[in-house]
Coordinates of C-alpha atoms in Angstrom, one line a residue:
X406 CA -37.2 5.4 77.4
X407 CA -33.9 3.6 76.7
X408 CA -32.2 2.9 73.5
X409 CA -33.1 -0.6 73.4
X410 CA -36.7 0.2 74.5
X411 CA -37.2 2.7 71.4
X412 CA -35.6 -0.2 68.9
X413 CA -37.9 -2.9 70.9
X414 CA -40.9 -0.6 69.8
X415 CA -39.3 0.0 66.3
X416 CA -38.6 -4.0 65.6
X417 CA -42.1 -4.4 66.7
X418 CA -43.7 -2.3 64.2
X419 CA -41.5 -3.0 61.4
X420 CA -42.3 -6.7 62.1
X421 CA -46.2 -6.1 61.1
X422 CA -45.4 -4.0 58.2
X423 CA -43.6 -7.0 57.1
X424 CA -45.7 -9.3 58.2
X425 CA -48.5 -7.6 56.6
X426 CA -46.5 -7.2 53.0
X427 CA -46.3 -11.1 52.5
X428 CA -50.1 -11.6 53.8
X429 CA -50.9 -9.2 50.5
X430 CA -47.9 -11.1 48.6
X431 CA -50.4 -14.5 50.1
X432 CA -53.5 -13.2 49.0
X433 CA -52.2 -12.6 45.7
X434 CA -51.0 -15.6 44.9
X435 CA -53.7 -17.9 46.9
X436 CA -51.9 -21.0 45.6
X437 CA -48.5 -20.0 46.9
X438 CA -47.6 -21.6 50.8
X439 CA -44.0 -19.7 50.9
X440 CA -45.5 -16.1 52.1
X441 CA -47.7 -17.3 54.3
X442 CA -45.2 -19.1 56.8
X443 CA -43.2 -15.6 55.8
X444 CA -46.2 -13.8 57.7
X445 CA -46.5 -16.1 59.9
X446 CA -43.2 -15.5 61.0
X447 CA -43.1 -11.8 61.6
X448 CA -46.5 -12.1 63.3
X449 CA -44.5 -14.4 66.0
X450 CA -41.8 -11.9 65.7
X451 CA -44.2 -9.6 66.9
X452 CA -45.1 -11.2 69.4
X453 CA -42.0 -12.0 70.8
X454 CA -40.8 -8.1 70.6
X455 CA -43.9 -7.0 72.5
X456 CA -43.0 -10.2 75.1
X457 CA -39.8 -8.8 75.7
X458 CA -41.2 -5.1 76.0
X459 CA -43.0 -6.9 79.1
X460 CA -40.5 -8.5 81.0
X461 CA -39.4 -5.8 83.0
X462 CA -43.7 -6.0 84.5
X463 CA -42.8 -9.3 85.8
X464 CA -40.8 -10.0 89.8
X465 CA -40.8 -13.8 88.4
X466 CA -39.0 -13.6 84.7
X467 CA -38.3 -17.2 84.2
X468 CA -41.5 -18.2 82.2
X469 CA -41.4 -14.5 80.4
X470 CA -38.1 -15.2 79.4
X471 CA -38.5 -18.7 78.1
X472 CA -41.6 -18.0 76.3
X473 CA -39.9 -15.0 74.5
X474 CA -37.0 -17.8 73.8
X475 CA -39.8 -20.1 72.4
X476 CA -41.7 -17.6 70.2
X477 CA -39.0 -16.3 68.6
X478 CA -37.3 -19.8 68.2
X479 CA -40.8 -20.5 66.1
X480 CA -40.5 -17.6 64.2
X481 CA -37.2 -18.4 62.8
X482 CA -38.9 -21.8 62.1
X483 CA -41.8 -20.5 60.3
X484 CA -39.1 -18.5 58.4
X485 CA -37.4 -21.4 57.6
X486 CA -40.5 -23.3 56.3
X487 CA -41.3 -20.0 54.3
X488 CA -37.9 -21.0 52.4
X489 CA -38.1 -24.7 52.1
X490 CA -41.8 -24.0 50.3
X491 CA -40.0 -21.3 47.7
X492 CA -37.0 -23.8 46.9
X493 CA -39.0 -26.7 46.5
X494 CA -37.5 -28.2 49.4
X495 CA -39.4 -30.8 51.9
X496 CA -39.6 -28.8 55.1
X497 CA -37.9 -30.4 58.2
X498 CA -40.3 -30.2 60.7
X499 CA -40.2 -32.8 62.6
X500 CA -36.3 -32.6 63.7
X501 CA -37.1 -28.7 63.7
X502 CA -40.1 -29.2 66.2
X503 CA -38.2 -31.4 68.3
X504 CA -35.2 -28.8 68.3
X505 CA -37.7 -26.1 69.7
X506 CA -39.1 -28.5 72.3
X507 CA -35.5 -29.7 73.5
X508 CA -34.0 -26.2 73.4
X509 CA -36.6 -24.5 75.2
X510 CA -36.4 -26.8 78.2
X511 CA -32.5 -26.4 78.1
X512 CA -33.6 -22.6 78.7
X513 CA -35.6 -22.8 80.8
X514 CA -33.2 -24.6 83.2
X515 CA -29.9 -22.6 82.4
X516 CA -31.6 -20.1 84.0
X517 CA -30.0 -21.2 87.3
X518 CA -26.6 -20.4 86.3
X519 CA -25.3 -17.2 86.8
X520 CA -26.8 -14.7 85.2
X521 CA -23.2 -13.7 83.1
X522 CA -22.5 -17.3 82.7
X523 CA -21.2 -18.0 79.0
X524 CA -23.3 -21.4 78.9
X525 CA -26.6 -19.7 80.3
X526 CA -26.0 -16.8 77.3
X527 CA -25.0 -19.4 74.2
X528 CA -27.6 -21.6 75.2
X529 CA -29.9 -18.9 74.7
X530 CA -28.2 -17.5 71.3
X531 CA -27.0 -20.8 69.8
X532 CA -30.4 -22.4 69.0
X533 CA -31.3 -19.1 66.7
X534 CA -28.3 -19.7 64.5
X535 CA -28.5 -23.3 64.3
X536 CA -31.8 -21.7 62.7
X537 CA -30.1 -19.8 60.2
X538 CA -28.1 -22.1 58.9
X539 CA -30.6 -24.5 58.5
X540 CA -32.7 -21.7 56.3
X541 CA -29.4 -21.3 54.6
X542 CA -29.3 -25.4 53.9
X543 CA -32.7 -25.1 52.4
X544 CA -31.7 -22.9 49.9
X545 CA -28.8 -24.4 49.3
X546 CA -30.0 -28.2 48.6
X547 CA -32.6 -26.3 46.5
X548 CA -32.5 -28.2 42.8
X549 CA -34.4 -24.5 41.4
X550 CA -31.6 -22.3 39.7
X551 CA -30.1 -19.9 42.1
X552 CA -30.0 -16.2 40.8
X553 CA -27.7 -13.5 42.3
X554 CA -30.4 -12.3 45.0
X555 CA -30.7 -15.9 45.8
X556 CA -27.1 -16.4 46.7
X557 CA -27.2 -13.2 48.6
X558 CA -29.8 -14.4 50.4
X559 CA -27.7 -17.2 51.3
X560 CA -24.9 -14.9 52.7
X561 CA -26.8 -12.7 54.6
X562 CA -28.4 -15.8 56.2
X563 CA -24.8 -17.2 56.9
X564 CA -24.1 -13.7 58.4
X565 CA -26.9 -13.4 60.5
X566 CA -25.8 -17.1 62.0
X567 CA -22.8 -15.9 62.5
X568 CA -24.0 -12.5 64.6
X569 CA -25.9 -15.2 66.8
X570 CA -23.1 -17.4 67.8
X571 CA -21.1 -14.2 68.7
X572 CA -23.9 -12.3 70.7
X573 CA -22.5 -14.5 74.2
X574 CA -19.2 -12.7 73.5
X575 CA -20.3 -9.2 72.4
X576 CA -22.6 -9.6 75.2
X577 CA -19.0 -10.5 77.5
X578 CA -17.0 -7.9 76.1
X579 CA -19.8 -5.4 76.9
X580 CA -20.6 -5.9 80.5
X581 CA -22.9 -8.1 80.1
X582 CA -26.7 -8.5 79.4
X583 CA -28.1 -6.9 82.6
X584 CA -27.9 -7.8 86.0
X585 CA -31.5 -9.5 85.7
X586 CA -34.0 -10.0 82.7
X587 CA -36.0 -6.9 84.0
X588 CA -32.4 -5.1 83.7
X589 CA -31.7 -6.3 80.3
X590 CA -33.4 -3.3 78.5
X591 CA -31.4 -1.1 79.8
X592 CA -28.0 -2.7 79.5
X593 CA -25.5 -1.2 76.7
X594 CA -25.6 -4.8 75.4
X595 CA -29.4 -4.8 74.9
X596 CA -29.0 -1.9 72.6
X597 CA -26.3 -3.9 70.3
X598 CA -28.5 -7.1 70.1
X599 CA -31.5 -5.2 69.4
X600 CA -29.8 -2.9 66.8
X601 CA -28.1 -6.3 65.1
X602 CA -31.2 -7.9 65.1
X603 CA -33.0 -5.1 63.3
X604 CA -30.5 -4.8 60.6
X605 CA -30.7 -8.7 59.8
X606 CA -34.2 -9.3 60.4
X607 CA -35.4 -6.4 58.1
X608 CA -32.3 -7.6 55.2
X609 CA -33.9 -11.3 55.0
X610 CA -37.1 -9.8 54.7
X611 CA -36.5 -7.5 52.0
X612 CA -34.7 -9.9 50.4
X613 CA -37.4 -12.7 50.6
X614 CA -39.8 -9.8 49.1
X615 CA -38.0 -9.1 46.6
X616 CA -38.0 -12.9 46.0
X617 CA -41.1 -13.2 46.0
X618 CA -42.2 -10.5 43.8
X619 CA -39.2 -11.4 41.3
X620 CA -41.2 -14.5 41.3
X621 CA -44.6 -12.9 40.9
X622 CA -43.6 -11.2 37.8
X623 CA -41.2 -13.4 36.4
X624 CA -44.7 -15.9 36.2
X625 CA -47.1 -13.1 35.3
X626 CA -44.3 -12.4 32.6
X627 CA -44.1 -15.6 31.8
X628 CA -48.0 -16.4 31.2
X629 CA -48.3 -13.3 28.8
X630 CA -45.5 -15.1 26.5
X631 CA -47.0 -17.9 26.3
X632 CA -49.4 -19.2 24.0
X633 CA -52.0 -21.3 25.8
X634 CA -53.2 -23.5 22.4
X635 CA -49.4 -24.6 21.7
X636 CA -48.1 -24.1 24.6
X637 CA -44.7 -22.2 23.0
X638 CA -43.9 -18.8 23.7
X639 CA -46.0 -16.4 21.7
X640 CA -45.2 -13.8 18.7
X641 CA -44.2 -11.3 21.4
X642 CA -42.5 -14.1 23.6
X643 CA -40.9 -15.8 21.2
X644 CA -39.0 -12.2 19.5
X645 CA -37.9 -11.8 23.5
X646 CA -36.2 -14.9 24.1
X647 CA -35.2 -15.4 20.7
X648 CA -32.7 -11.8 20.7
X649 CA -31.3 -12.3 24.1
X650 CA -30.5 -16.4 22.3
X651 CA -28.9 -14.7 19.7
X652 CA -27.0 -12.4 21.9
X653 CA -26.0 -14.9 24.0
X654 CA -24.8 -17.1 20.8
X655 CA -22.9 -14.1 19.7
X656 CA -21.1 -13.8 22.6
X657 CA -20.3 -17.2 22.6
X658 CA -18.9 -17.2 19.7
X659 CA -21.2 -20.2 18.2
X660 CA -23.5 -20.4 15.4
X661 CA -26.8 -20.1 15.8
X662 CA -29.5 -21.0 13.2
X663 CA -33.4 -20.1 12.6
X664 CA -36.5 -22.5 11.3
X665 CA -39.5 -20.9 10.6
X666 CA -42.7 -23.7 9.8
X667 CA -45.8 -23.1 8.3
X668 CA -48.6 -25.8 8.4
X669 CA -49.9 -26.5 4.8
X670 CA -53.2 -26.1 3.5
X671 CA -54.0 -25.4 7.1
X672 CA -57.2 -23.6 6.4
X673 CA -58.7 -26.9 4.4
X674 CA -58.2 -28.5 7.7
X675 CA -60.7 -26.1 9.4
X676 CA -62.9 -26.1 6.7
X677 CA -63.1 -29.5 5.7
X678 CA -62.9 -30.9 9.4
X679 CA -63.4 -28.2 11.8
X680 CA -61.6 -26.2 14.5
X681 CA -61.3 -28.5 17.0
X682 CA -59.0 -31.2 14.3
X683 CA -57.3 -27.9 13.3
X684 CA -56.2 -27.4 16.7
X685 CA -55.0 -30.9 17.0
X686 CA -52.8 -30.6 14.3
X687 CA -51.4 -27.4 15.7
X688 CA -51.1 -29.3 19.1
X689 CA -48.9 -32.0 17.3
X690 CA -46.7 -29.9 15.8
X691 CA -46.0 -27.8 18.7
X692 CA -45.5 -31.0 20.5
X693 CA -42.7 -32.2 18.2
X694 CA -41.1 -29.0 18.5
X695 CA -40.8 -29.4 22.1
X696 CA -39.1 -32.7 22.3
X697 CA -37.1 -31.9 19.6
X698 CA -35.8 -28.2 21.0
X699 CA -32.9 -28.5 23.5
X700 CA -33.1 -26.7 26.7
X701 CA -31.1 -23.8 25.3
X702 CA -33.1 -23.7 22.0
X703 CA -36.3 -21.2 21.9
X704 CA -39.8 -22.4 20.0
X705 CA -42.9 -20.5 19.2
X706 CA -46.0 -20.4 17.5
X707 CA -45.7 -17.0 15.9
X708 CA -48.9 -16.7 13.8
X709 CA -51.8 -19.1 13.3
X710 CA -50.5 -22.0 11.9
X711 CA -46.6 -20.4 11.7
X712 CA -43.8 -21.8 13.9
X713 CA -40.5 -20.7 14.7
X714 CA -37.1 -22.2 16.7
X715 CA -34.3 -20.8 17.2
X716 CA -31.5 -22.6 17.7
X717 CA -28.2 -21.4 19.0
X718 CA -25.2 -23.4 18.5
X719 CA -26.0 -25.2 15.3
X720 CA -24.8 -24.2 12.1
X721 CA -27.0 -24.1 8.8
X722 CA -26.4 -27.7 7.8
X723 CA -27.5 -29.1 11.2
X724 CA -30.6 -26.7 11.3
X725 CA -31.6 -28.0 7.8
X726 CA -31.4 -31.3 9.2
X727 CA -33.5 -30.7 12.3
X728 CA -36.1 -28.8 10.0
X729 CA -35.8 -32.1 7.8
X730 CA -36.3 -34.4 10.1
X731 CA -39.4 -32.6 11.9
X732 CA -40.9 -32.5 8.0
X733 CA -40.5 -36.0 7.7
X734 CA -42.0 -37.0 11.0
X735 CA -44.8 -34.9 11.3
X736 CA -45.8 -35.8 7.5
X737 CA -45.9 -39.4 8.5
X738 CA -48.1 -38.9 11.6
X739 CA -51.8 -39.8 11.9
X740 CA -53.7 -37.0 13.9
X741 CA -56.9 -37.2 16.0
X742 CA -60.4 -36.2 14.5
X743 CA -58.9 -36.6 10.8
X744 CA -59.5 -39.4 8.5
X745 CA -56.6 -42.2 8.4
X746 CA -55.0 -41.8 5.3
X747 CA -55.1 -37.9 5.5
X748 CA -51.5 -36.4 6.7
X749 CA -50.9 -33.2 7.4
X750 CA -47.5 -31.7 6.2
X751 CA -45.7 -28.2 6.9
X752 CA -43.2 -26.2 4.7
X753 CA -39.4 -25.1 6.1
X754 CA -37.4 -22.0 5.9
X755 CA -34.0 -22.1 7.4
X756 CA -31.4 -19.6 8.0
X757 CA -28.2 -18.8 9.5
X758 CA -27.2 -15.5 11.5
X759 CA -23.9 -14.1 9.4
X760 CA -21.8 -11.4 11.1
X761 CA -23.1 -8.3 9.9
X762 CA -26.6 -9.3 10.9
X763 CA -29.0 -9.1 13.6
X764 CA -32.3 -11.1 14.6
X765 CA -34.7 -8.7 12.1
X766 CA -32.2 -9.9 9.6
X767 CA -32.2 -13.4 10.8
X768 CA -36.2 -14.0 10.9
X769 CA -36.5 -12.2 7.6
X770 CA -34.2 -14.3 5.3
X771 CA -35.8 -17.5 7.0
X772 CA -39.0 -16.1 5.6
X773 CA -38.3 -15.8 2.6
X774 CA -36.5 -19.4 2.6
X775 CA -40.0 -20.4 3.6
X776 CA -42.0 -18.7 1.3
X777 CA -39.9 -20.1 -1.4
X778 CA -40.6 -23.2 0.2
X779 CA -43.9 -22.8 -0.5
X780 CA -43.8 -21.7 -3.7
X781 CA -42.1 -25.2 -4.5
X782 CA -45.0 -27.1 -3.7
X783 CA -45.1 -26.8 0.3
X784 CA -43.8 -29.9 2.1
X785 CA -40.1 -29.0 1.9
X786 CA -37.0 -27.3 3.2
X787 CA -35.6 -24.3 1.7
X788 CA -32.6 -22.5 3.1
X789 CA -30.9 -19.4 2.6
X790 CA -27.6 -19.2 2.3
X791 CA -26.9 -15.5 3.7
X792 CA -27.6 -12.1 3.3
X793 CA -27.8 -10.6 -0.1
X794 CA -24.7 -9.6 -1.4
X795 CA -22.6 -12.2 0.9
X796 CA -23.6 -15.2 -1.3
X797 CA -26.0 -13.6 -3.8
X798 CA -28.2 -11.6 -4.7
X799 CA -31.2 -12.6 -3.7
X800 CA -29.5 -14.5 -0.6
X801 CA -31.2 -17.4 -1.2
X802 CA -30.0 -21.2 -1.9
X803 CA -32.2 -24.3 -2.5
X804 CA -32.4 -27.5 -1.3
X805 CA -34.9 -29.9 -2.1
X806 CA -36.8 -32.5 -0.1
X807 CA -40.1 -33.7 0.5
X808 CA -42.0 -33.2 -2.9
X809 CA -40.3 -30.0 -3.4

């Protein structure tokens, strides 16, 4: 058995391993398209490895050889609608359809030129990395945020265009592709293209898998932060985000501020109107936190009727204000299932990360803003004005609203 012939076999079983490692990734995830067009195309990869193992059977190549053109041709297609489902990106398929149909007849009659002829070999190669770097527009137009192993899944498919367009030469420089298609297995040539093809076939599938599962655990992560009532990060969630804000804010070199909020007299509300009015007024006030909060602000609800946002790049006096003006608003807000002169209000604590401090620090001096906050009658804003010691000695400063 040649070189080429032991790779052929090789690319052919490393093809269903893959193929079979997005099926599981498909099953998984039942409402994900992206890994089953991935399958899909290693299964055609397959079958276009165990086509080409069979040429050499055949006196009459021609229709082998352009059906092992066409297969693959779809499998790089099913590849490319793999990626246009993961980026969010409408999948081409009509001009990639028409592509396969027009390409595949060019194949089939190039193959009356010589058999060494440069137009016969890039007619054959071409069409594959015309492929690639239209998987490698997909990404790119993608409006999803590109991570690292994103944009290194844009070079590699660059790369792997690029080894396309210059197989007709390597195949030149070497010799040639074999005197005939049942010679091509054993031609030095063969052995390159196969070997190439290996390397960037298995590198775009590992990275697509790692994709995926980046993905899968990134939304499994995800759905365990979050708090389904609220819809805001939970406890757990929220303490995650919240650090990595602050030490991003650090970093920066900006402020960055904490409100905690705690619903008042929150357990009357259950008890004089039930659960389900309770969990409308928790559904309100997590809804004002969201359209208040920035896209680089973190919210959560981190106890039953306790709220939190941080918010980096705002200094105490404008996170006093934001706390003020979400006190004001909800107060003056009528709520579902409760009678219509019956608000609902909620107490503030506010603090500002100082210097020496870290995010413990942080949440605990905005709870004890808030439980002074409370203490003045609920319905208010309290702030602290930095650790004790800085300012004073209990750390704590007040400023009235509401009927505080």
């Amino acid at each position: 058995m040649s070189g080429a012939n032991f790779i052929l076999l090789i690319n052919l079983s490393v093809a269903g391993l893959l193929a079979a490692s997005f099926m599981a990734i498909a099953l998984h995830e039942a409402g994900r398209a992206s890994p089953r067009w991935l399958a899909s195309a290693y299964l055609l990869g397959m079958a276009y490895f165990a086509v080409e193992f069979s040429i050499p059977a055949f006196d009459d190549a021609r229709p082998v050889v352009v059906t092992a053109f066409a297969v693959f041709l779809g499998a790089t297609i099913a590849f490319n609608g793999g990626l246009a489902h993961k980026y969010g990106v409408a999948p081409p398929w009509a001009p990639m359809l028409f592509f396969l149909l027009a390409t595949t007849v060019a194949v089939y009659f190039v193959q009356d030129l010589p058999r060494q002829s440069l137009t016969r070999m890039m007619a054959y190669q071409l069409p594959y990395a015309v492929m690639q770097f239209i998987g490698l527009a997909i990404v790119w137009s993608s409006r999803q945020r590109l991570a690292r192993l994103d944009r290194i899944l844009m070079a590699v498919l660059a790369a792997s265009g690029l080894q396309f367009a210059s197989k007709p030469f390597i195949a030149h420089a070497l010799g040639g592709w074999g005197a005939n298609p049942q010679a091509y297995l054993q031609s030095s040539y063969a052995l390159v293209s196969q070997s190439l093809g290996t390397v960037f076939g298995l590198a775009l599938a590992l990275l697509m898998l790692a994709i995926l599962v980046r993905d899968v655990l990134a939304e499994v992560t995800s759905k365990s932060e979050m708090d389904t009532l609220s819809r805001l990060l939970n406890r757990g969630g929220f303490a995650r985000h919240a650090e990595l804000a602050v030490v991003g804010a650090v970093r920066q070199g900006v402020p960055v501020a904490l409100v905690i909020a705690d619903l008042d007299h929150f357990k009357s509300v259950n008890d004089s109107f039930g659960h389900a009015s309770g969990d409308r007024v928790i559904e309100t006030f997590a809804g004002f936190l969201r359209d208040a909060a920035a896209g680089h602000h973190v919210a959560g609800r981190i106890g039953g009727e306790e709220f939190a946002i941080i918010l980096p790049g705002t200094n105490l006096a404008a996170a006093r204000l934001f706390a003020e003006g979400t006190r004001s608003a909800f107060g003056a807000l009528p709520i579902d299932g409760l009678p219509a002169d019956n608000r609902c209000t909620a107490s503030f604590g506010v603090a500002e990360l100082h210097p020496s401090e870290d995010f413990a620090d942080l949440m605990r001096r905005a709870d004890q803003a808030l439980y002074l906050a409370k203490n003045a009658g609920r319905d208010c804003v309290r702030v602290s004005a930095g650790p004790a010691g800085a300012r004073s000695s209990a750390g704590i400063s007040i400023s009235s609203s509401g009927r505080g």
